[in-house]
Amino acid sequence: MYDVGILFPAYNEERTIGIVVRDTKRFFPNSVIVVVDDGSSDRTAKIAEKSGAIVIRHESNMGKGEALKTGFEFFLKHTRVKYVIVADADGQYSIKDGIRLLVPLKNDKADVVVGMRNWKDVPFLHRLGNAIWRITFNLLFGTHLRDTNCGFMAFNRRALKLIKHTGGGYIIENSLIIEALKRKLRISQVPVNVFYKRVSPFLRGVRMVLGILIFIIREGIKYRIKSFKNSLLNLHKKF
């Protein structure tokens, strides 16, 4: 029986998808590799299938959140894998590090494992944006996470069943972690390597930072209010 599933959401990644699938087969020879081609206009699906992956195709581009939802549903309905690793199709992360992500899951220490990048390997502007997000996230959600926006993650089967809202766009990682917190899932972090091939233009980067920050603040306030109401309700029950 295959214990591990590897999920690659992909959009126009014909240059790298073959490489990442072949690398995955080398480091995870007994895994179920799934590529969700999110409406690509290039040869992503054909190359992924030729390289040995199971390909699920969206007819139009629906966003990473929907690609993850499709992948999660596939693993739950059509496989018996115990753990699923989510990685980027552009090769930004070394799939070999997925072995580290599985350790807390297999030791039953976590339900969700989030990669933790070495900030020395992250370009300055990206590092600055991530610091703003991380500090704000930890303050509002009462967590002590060292990386809240890493796209390299792993889930056990229980987490796949409970996580219903995967969000979309650049908020996806925050959305997944917030959903895990709401579901009372155990979250762990392990170090992973990251390789930046391109840096976002300044203005686009600023818009991204503000957009994700607004999302974190909005969801964090809602989370705090709900937690406060639950505390009052529990206090009322005691009396």
PDB file of C-alpha atoms in Angstrom:
ATOM      1  CA  MET A   1       0.000   0.000   0.000  1.00  0.00           C
ATOM      2  CA  TYR A   2       1.209   3.481  -0.828  1.00  0.00           C
ATOM      3  CA  ASP A   3       1.483   5.580   2.346  1.00  0.00           C
ATOM      4  CA  VAL A   4       2.510   8.906   0.807  1.00  0.00           C
ATOM      5  CA  GLY A   5       0.883  11.137  -1.769  1.00  0.00           C
ATOM      6  CA  ILE A   6       2.631  14.089  -3.417  1.00  0.00           C
ATOM      7  CA  LEU A   7       0.479  16.919  -4.769  1.00  0.00           C
ATOM      8  CA  PHE A   8       1.690  19.504  -7.269  1.00  0.00           C
ATOM      9  CA  PRO A   9      -0.731  22.324  -8.170  1.00  0.00           C
ATOM     10  CA  ALA A  10       0.552  23.528 -11.550  1.00  0.00           C
ATOM     11  CA  TYR A  11      -0.152  26.342 -13.962  1.00  0.00           C
ATOM     12  CA  ASN A  12       1.984  26.720 -17.109  1.00  0.00           C
ATOM     13  CA  GLU A  13       4.969  24.878 -15.623  1.00  0.00           C
ATOM     14  CA  GLU A  14       6.106  22.909 -18.676  1.00  0.00           C
ATOM     15  CA  ARG A  15       9.743  23.908 -18.092  1.00  0.00           C
ATOM     16  CA  THR A  16       9.970  22.379 -14.620  1.00  0.00           C
ATOM     17  CA  ILE A  17       7.145  19.873 -14.093  1.00  0.00           C
ATOM     18  CA  GLY A  18       8.998  16.971 -15.697  1.00  0.00           C
ATOM     19  CA  ILE A  19      12.035  17.572 -13.496  1.00  0.00           C
ATOM     20  CA  VAL A  20      10.082  17.798 -10.226  1.00  0.00           C
ATOM     21  CA  VAL A  21       8.030  14.671 -11.015  1.00  0.00           C
ATOM     22  CA  ARG A  22      11.149  12.650 -11.855  1.00  0.00           C
ATOM     23  CA  ASP A  23      12.886  13.902  -8.693  1.00  0.00           C
ATOM     24  CA  THR A  24       9.828  12.933  -6.681  1.00  0.00           C
ATOM     25  CA  LYS A  25       9.881   9.405  -8.097  1.00  0.00           C
ATOM     26  CA  ARG A  26      13.543   9.154  -7.109  1.00  0.00           C
ATOM     27  CA  PHE A  27      13.088  10.254  -3.482  1.00  0.00           C
ATOM     28  CA  PHE A  28       9.583   8.804  -3.010  1.00  0.00           C
ATOM     29  CA  PRO A  29       9.575   5.695  -5.226  1.00  0.00           C
ATOM     30  CA  ASN A  30       6.440   4.241  -3.616  1.00  0.00           C
ATOM     31  CA  SER A  31       4.321   7.388  -3.633  1.00  0.00           C
ATOM     32  CA  VAL A  32       1.208   8.479  -5.493  1.00  0.00           C
ATOM     33  CA  ILE A  33       2.180  11.580  -7.470  1.00  0.00           C
ATOM     34  CA  VAL A  34      -0.675  13.842  -8.544  1.00  0.00           C
ATOM     35  CA  VAL A  35      -0.410  16.969 -10.670  1.00  0.00           C
ATOM     36  CA  VAL A  36      -3.470  19.194 -10.785  1.00  0.00           C
ATOM     37  CA  ASP A  37      -3.062  21.146 -14.017  1.00  0.00           C
ATOM     38  CA  ASP A  38      -5.023  24.319 -13.313  1.00  0.00           C
ATOM     39  CA  GLY A  39      -6.016  25.252 -16.852  1.00  0.00           C
ATOM     40  CA  SER A  40      -2.514  25.551 -18.299  1.00  0.00           C
ATOM     41  CA  SER A  41      -2.183  26.713 -21.910  1.00  0.00           C
ATOM     42  CA  ASP A  42       1.166  24.958 -22.387  1.00  0.00           C
ATOM     43  CA  ARG A  43       2.312  21.302 -22.255  1.00  0.00           C
ATOM     44  CA  THR A  44       2.271  20.987 -18.444  1.00  0.00           C
ATOM     45  CA  ALA A  45      -0.305  18.172 -18.358  1.00  0.00           C
ATOM     46  CA  LYS A  46       1.284  16.164 -21.185  1.00  0.00           C
ATOM     47  CA  ILE A  47       4.803  16.366 -19.709  1.00  0.00           C
ATOM     48  CA  ALA A  48       3.595  15.540 -16.187  1.00  0.00           C
ATOM     49  CA  GLU A  49       1.735  12.465 -17.425  1.00  0.00           C
ATOM     50  CA  LYS A  50       4.679  11.328 -19.534  1.00  0.00           C
ATOM     51  CA  SER A  51       6.962  11.702 -16.497  1.00  0.00           C
ATOM     52  CA  GLY A  52       4.792   9.328 -14.468  1.00  0.00           C
ATOM     53  CA  ALA A  53       2.293  11.502 -12.587  1.00  0.00           C
ATOM     54  CA  ILE A  54      -1.458  11.143 -12.358  1.00  0.00           C
ATOM     55  CA  VAL A  55      -2.842  14.296 -13.980  1.00  0.00           C
ATOM     56  CA  ILE A  56      -6.142  15.937 -13.089  1.00  0.00           C
ATOM     57  CA  ARG A  57      -6.983  18.855 -15.321  1.00  0.00           C
ATOM     58  CA  HIS A  58      -9.084  21.950 -14.715  1.00  0.00           C
ATOM     59  CA  GLU A  59     -10.479  23.242 -17.988  1.00  0.00           C
ATOM     60  CA  SER A  60      -9.899  26.827 -16.858  1.00  0.00           C
ATOM     61  CA  ASN A  61      -7.569  28.487 -14.363  1.00  0.00           C
ATOM     62  CA  MET A  62      -9.330  28.334 -10.982  1.00  0.00           C
ATOM     63  CA  GLY A  63      -6.457  29.213  -8.649  1.00  0.00           C
ATOM     64  CA  LYS A  64      -4.179  27.290  -6.326  1.00  0.00           C
ATOM     65  CA  GLY A  65      -6.844  26.919  -3.649  1.00  0.00           C
ATOM     66  CA  GLU A  66      -9.172  25.048  -5.998  1.00  0.00           C
ATOM     67  CA  ALA A  67      -6.260  22.956  -7.280  1.00  0.00           C
ATOM     68  CA  LEU A  68      -5.475  21.893  -3.715  1.00  0.00           C
ATOM     69  CA  LYS A  69      -9.133  21.104  -3.045  1.00  0.00           C
ATOM     70  CA  THR A  70      -9.250  18.911  -6.150  1.00  0.00           C
ATOM     71  CA  GLY A  71      -6.069  17.135  -5.105  1.00  0.00           C
ATOM     72  CA  PHE A  72      -7.215  16.578  -1.517  1.00  0.00           C
ATOM     73  CA  GLU A  73     -10.525  15.127  -2.707  1.00  0.00           C
ATOM     74  CA  PHE A  74      -8.723  12.777  -5.077  1.00  0.00           C
ATOM     75  CA  PHE A  75      -6.470  11.391  -2.355  1.00  0.00           C
ATOM     76  CA  LEU A  76      -9.394  10.891   0.023  1.00  0.00           C
ATOM     77  CA  LYS A  77     -11.708   9.259  -2.501  1.00  0.00           C
ATOM     78  CA  HIS A  78      -9.348   7.243  -4.682  1.00  0.00           C
ATOM     79  CA  THR A  79      -6.343   6.319  -2.515  1.00  0.00           C
ATOM     80  CA  ARG A  80      -5.515   5.099   0.963  1.00  0.00           C
ATOM     81  CA  VAL A  81      -2.442   7.263   1.471  1.00  0.00           C
ATOM     82  CA  LYS A  82      -1.850   8.300   5.076  1.00  0.00           C
ATOM     83  CA  TYR A  83       0.083  11.484   4.320  1.00  0.00           C
ATOM     84  CA  VAL A  84       0.073  14.088   1.547  1.00  0.00           C
ATOM     85  CA  ILE A  85       2.915  16.481   0.752  1.00  0.00           C
ATOM     86  CA  VAL A  86       2.080  19.687  -1.134  1.00  0.00           C
ATOM     87  CA  ALA A  87       4.938  21.198  -3.146  1.00  0.00           C
ATOM     88  CA  ASP A  88       5.347  23.853  -5.833  1.00  0.00           C
ATOM     89  CA  ALA A  89       5.653  22.691  -9.426  1.00  0.00           C
ATOM     90  CA  ASP A  90       8.326  25.271 -10.239  1.00  0.00           C
ATOM     91  CA  GLY A  91      11.043  23.532  -8.214  1.00  0.00           C
ATOM     92  CA  GLN A  92      11.345  26.323  -5.651  1.00  0.00           C
ATOM     93  CA  TYR A  93      11.647  23.719  -2.903  1.00  0.00           C
ATOM     94  CA  SER A  94      13.721  20.551  -2.943  1.00  0.00           C
ATOM     95  CA  ILE A  95      11.283  17.643  -2.879  1.00  0.00           C
ATOM     96  CA  LYS A  96      13.896  15.662  -0.941  1.00  0.00           C
ATOM     97  CA  ASP A  97      13.073  17.852   2.077  1.00  0.00           C
ATOM     98  CA  GLY A  98       9.616  16.334   2.014  1.00  0.00           C
ATOM     99  CA  ILE A  99      11.153  13.438   3.943  1.00  0.00           C
ATOM    100  CA  ARG A 100      11.622  15.866   6.864  1.00  0.00           C
ATOM    101  CA  LEU A 101       8.017  17.044   6.624  1.00  0.00           C
ATOM    102  CA  LEU A 102       6.779  13.500   7.120  1.00  0.00           C
ATOM    103  CA  VAL A 103       8.668  12.829  10.358  1.00  0.00           C
ATOM    104  CA  PRO A 104       6.292  14.671  12.782  1.00  0.00           C
ATOM    105  CA  LEU A 105       3.296  13.103  11.003  1.00  0.00           C
ATOM    106  CA  LYS A 106       4.633   9.566  11.177  1.00  0.00           C
ATOM    107  CA  ASN A 107       5.592  10.065  14.836  1.00  0.00           C
ATOM    108  CA  ASP A 108       2.053  11.318  15.539  1.00  0.00           C
ATOM    109  CA  LYS A 109       3.387  14.667  16.748  1.00  0.00           C
ATOM    110  CA  ALA A 110       1.435  16.762  14.241  1.00  0.00           C
ATOM    111  CA  ASP A 111      -1.497  16.756  11.828  1.00  0.00           C
ATOM    112  CA  VAL A 112      -0.101  19.556   9.669  1.00  0.00           C
ATOM    113  CA  VAL A 113       3.585  20.263   9.032  1.00  0.00           C
ATOM    114  CA  VAL A 114       4.682  23.579   7.529  1.00  0.00           C
ATOM    115  CA  GLY A 115       8.095  24.147   5.997  1.00  0.00           C
ATOM    116  CA  MET A 116      10.348  26.690   7.667  1.00  0.00           C
ATOM    117  CA  ARG A 117      12.665  28.547   5.303  1.00  0.00           C
ATOM    118  CA  ASN A 118      16.163  29.731   6.134  1.00  0.00           C
ATOM    119  CA  TRP A 119      15.702  33.492   5.878  1.00  0.00           C
ATOM    120  CA  LYS A 120      19.303  33.938   4.701  1.00  0.00           C
ATOM    121  CA  ASP A 121      18.226  32.281   1.441  1.00  0.00           C
ATOM    122  CA  VAL A 122      15.260  34.622   0.952  1.00  0.00           C
ATOM    123  CA  PRO A 123      15.648  37.946  -0.954  1.00  0.00           C
ATOM    124  CA  PHE A 124      15.453  41.009   1.297  1.00  0.00           C
ATOM    125  CA  LEU A 125      12.063  42.340   0.126  1.00  0.00           C
ATOM    126  CA  HIS A 126      10.494  38.890   0.413  1.00  0.00           C
ATOM    127  CA  ARG A 127      12.078  38.501   3.848  1.00  0.00           C
ATOM    128  CA  LEU A 128      10.657  41.865   4.950  1.00  0.00           C
ATOM    129  CA  GLY A 129       7.155  41.024   3.752  1.00  0.00           C
ATOM    130  CA  ASN A 130       7.259  37.634   5.428  1.00  0.00           C
ATOM    131  CA  ALA A 131       8.405  39.212   8.707  1.00  0.00           C
ATOM    132  CA  ILE A 132       5.408  41.586   8.670  1.00  0.00           C
ATOM    133  CA  TRP A 133       3.012  38.717   7.977  1.00  0.00           C
ATOM    134  CA  ARG A 134       4.585  36.401  10.541  1.00  0.00           C
ATOM    135  CA  ILE A 135       4.622  38.923  13.394  1.00  0.00           C
ATOM    136  CA  THR A 136       1.031  40.003  12.727  1.00  0.00           C
ATOM    137  CA  PHE A 137      -0.160  36.412  12.390  1.00  0.00           C
ATOM    138  CA  ASN A 138       1.462  35.275  15.643  1.00  0.00           C
ATOM    139  CA  LEU A 139       0.111  38.265  17.572  1.00  0.00           C
ATOM    140  CA  LEU A 140      -3.468  37.790  16.402  1.00  0.00           C
ATOM    141  CA  PHE A 141      -3.637  34.008  16.491  1.00  0.00           C
ATOM    142  CA  GLY A 142      -1.510  33.455  19.588  1.00  0.00           C
ATOM    143  CA  THR A 143       0.949  31.207  17.755  1.00  0.00           C
ATOM    144  CA  HIS A 144       4.747  31.047  17.690  1.00  0.00           C
ATOM    145  CA  LEU A 145       5.291  30.066  14.070  1.00  0.00           C
ATOM    146  CA  ARG A 146       8.602  30.943  12.444  1.00  0.00           C
ATOM    147  CA  ASP A 147       7.212  30.848   8.905  1.00  0.00           C
ATOM    148  CA  THR A 148       3.554  31.422   8.048  1.00  0.00           C
ATOM    149  CA  ASN A 149       3.787  31.593   4.239  1.00  0.00           C
ATOM    150  CA  CYS A 150       5.797  28.571   3.140  1.00  0.00           C
ATOM    151  CA  GLY A 151       4.138  26.646   0.316  1.00  0.00           C
ATOM    152  CA  PHE A 152       5.877  23.371   1.210  1.00  0.00           C
ATOM    153  CA  MET A 153       3.503  21.548   3.574  1.00  0.00           C
ATOM    154  CA  ALA A 154       2.358  18.075   4.607  1.00  0.00           C
ATOM    155  CA  PHE A 155      -0.910  16.749   6.033  1.00  0.00           C
ATOM    156  CA  ASN A 156      -2.144  13.526   7.549  1.00  0.00           C
ATOM    157  CA  ARG A 157      -5.425  12.020   6.393  1.00  0.00           C
ATOM    158  CA  ARG A 158      -7.341  13.484   9.330  1.00  0.00           C
ATOM    159  CA  ALA A 159      -6.263  16.995   8.344  1.00  0.00           C
ATOM    160  CA  LEU A 160      -7.289  16.410   4.713  1.00  0.00           C
ATOM    161  CA  LYS A 161     -10.783  15.472   5.884  1.00  0.00           C
ATOM    162  CA  LEU A 162     -11.168  18.440   8.243  1.00  0.00           C
ATOM    163  CA  ILE A 163      -9.677  21.239   6.135  1.00  0.00           C
ATOM    164  CA  LYS A 164     -12.543  22.459   3.954  1.00  0.00           C
ATOM    165  CA  HIS A 165     -11.593  26.041   3.031  1.00  0.00           C
ATOM    166  CA  THR A 166      -8.352  26.317   1.119  1.00  0.00           C
ATOM    167  CA  GLY A 167      -8.591  29.972   0.128  1.00  0.00           C
ATOM    168  CA  GLY A 168      -6.873  31.193  -3.005  1.00  0.00           C
ATOM    169  CA  GLY A 169      -4.129  33.347  -4.484  1.00  0.00           C
ATOM    170  CA  TYR A 170      -1.281  34.412  -2.238  1.00  0.00           C
ATOM    171  CA  ILE A 171      -3.326  33.938   0.931  1.00  0.00           C
ATOM    172  CA  ILE A 172      -3.392  30.178   0.469  1.00  0.00           C
ATOM    173  CA  GLU A 173      -0.723  29.269   3.053  1.00  0.00           C
ATOM    174  CA  ASN A 174      -2.235  31.532   5.706  1.00  0.00           C
ATOM    175  CA  SER A 175      -5.668  30.203   4.865  1.00  0.00           C
ATOM    176  CA  LEU A 176      -4.564  26.594   5.380  1.00  0.00           C
ATOM    177  CA  ILE A 177      -2.885  27.346   8.708  1.00  0.00           C
ATOM    178  CA  ILE A 178      -5.900  29.323   9.949  1.00  0.00           C
ATOM    179  CA  GLU A 179      -8.202  26.468   8.954  1.00  0.00           C
ATOM    180  CA  ALA A 180      -5.948  24.041  10.845  1.00  0.00           C
ATOM    181  CA  LEU A 181      -6.096  26.262  13.950  1.00  0.00           C
ATOM    182  CA  LYS A 182      -9.887  26.467  13.772  1.00  0.00           C
ATOM    183  CA  ARG A 183     -10.076  22.679  13.519  1.00  0.00           C
ATOM    184  CA  LYS A 184      -7.771  22.269  16.530  1.00  0.00           C
ATOM    185  CA  LEU A 185      -5.192  20.429  14.450  1.00  0.00           C
ATOM    186  CA  ARG A 186      -1.621  20.066  15.686  1.00  0.00           C
ATOM    187  CA  ILE A 187       0.858  22.163  13.681  1.00  0.00           C
ATOM    188  CA  SER A 188       4.597  21.560  13.514  1.00  0.00           C
ATOM    189  CA  GLN A 189       7.418  23.126  11.514  1.00  0.00           C
ATOM    190  CA  VAL A 190      10.635  21.731  10.069  1.00  0.00           C
ATOM    191  CA  PRO A 191      13.431  23.486   8.144  1.00  0.00           C
ATOM    192  CA  VAL A 192      13.399  23.274   4.339  1.00  0.00           C
ATOM    193  CA  ASN A 193      15.616  24.639   1.601  1.00  0.00           C
ATOM    194  CA  VAL A 194      14.279  27.240  -0.806  1.00  0.00           C
ATOM    195  CA  PHE A 195      15.623  28.477  -4.138  1.00  0.00           C
ATOM    196  CA  TYR A 196      14.398  31.816  -5.494  1.00  0.00           C
ATOM    197  CA  LYS A 197      14.632  32.013  -9.271  1.00  0.00           C
ATOM    198  CA  ARG A 198      12.933  35.392  -9.559  1.00  0.00           C
ATOM    199  CA  VAL A 199      12.008  38.290  -7.301  1.00  0.00           C
ATOM    200  CA  SER A 200       8.630  40.034  -7.501  1.00  0.00           C
ATOM    201  CA  PRO A 201       8.701  43.597  -8.903  1.00  0.00           C
ATOM    202  CA  PHE A 202       8.595  46.241  -6.150  1.00  0.00           C
ATOM    203  CA  LEU A 203       5.058  47.582  -6.733  1.00  0.00           C
ATOM    204  CA  ARG A 204       3.621  44.098  -7.171  1.00  0.00           C
ATOM    205  CA  GLY A 205       5.408  43.051  -3.996  1.00  0.00           C
ATOM    206  CA  VAL A 206       3.912  45.974  -2.058  1.00  0.00           C
ATOM    207  CA  ARG A 207       0.398  45.113  -3.238  1.00  0.00           C
ATOM    208  CA  MET A 208       0.964  41.485  -2.263  1.00  0.00           C
ATOM    209  CA  VAL A 209       2.232  42.415   1.212  1.00  0.00           C
ATOM    210  CA  LEU A 210      -0.754  44.680   1.842  1.00  0.00           C
ATOM    211  CA  GLY A 211      -3.268  42.192   0.461  1.00  0.00           C
ATOM    212  CA  ILE A 212      -2.044  39.303   2.603  1.00  0.00           C
ATOM    213  CA  LEU A 213      -1.658  41.577   5.647  1.00  0.00           C
ATOM    214  CA  ILE A 214      -5.272  42.733   5.347  1.00  0.00           C
ATOM    215  CA  PHE A 215      -6.405  39.115   5.090  1.00  0.00           C
ATOM    216  CA  ILE A 216      -4.417  38.121   8.207  1.00  0.00           C
ATOM    217  CA  ILE A 217      -5.758  41.075  10.213  1.00  0.00           C
ATOM    218  CA  ARG A 218      -9.367  40.464   9.154  1.00  0.00           C
ATOM    219  CA  GLU A 219      -9.244  36.730   9.878  1.00  0.00           C
ATOM    220  CA  GLY A 220      -7.241  37.278  13.068  1.00  0.00           C
ATOM    221  CA  ILE A 221      -9.833  39.681  14.490  1.00  0.00           C
ATOM    222  CA  LYS A 222     -12.634  37.235  13.660  1.00  0.00           C
ATOM    223  CA  TYR A 223     -10.651  34.423  15.308  1.00  0.00           C
ATOM    224  CA  ARG A 224     -10.082  36.521  18.441  1.00  0.00           C
ATOM    225  CA  ILE A 225     -13.752  37.477  18.699  1.00  0.00           C
ATOM    226  CA  LYS A 226     -14.861  33.859  18.329  1.00  0.00           C
ATOM    227  CA  SER A 227     -12.313  32.714  20.928  1.00  0.00           C
ATOM    228  CA  PHE A 228     -13.538  35.400  23.336  1.00  0.00           C
ATOM    229  CA  LYS A 229     -17.164  34.352  22.859  1.00  0.00           C
ATOM    230  CA  ASN A 230     -16.256  30.705  23.444  1.00  0.00           C
ATOM    231  CA  SER A 231     -14.403  31.658  26.642  1.00  0.00           C
ATOM    232  CA  LEU A 232     -17.464  33.530  27.913  1.00  0.00           C
ATOM    233  CA  LEU A 233     -19.682  30.573  27.031  1.00  0.00           C
ATOM    234  CA  ASN A 234     -17.407  28.135  28.876  1.00  0.00           C
ATOM    235  CA  LEU A 235     -17.304  30.469  31.872  1.00  0.00           C
ATOM    236  CA  HIS A 236     -21.104  30.674  31.858  1.00  0.00           C
ATOM    237  CA  LYS A 237     -21.368  26.867  31.812  1.00  0.00           C
ATOM    238  CA  LYS A 238     -19.168  26.619  34.913  1.00  0.00           C
ATOM    239  CA  PHE A 239     -21.604  28.760  36.857  1.00  0.00           C
TER     240      PHE A 239
END
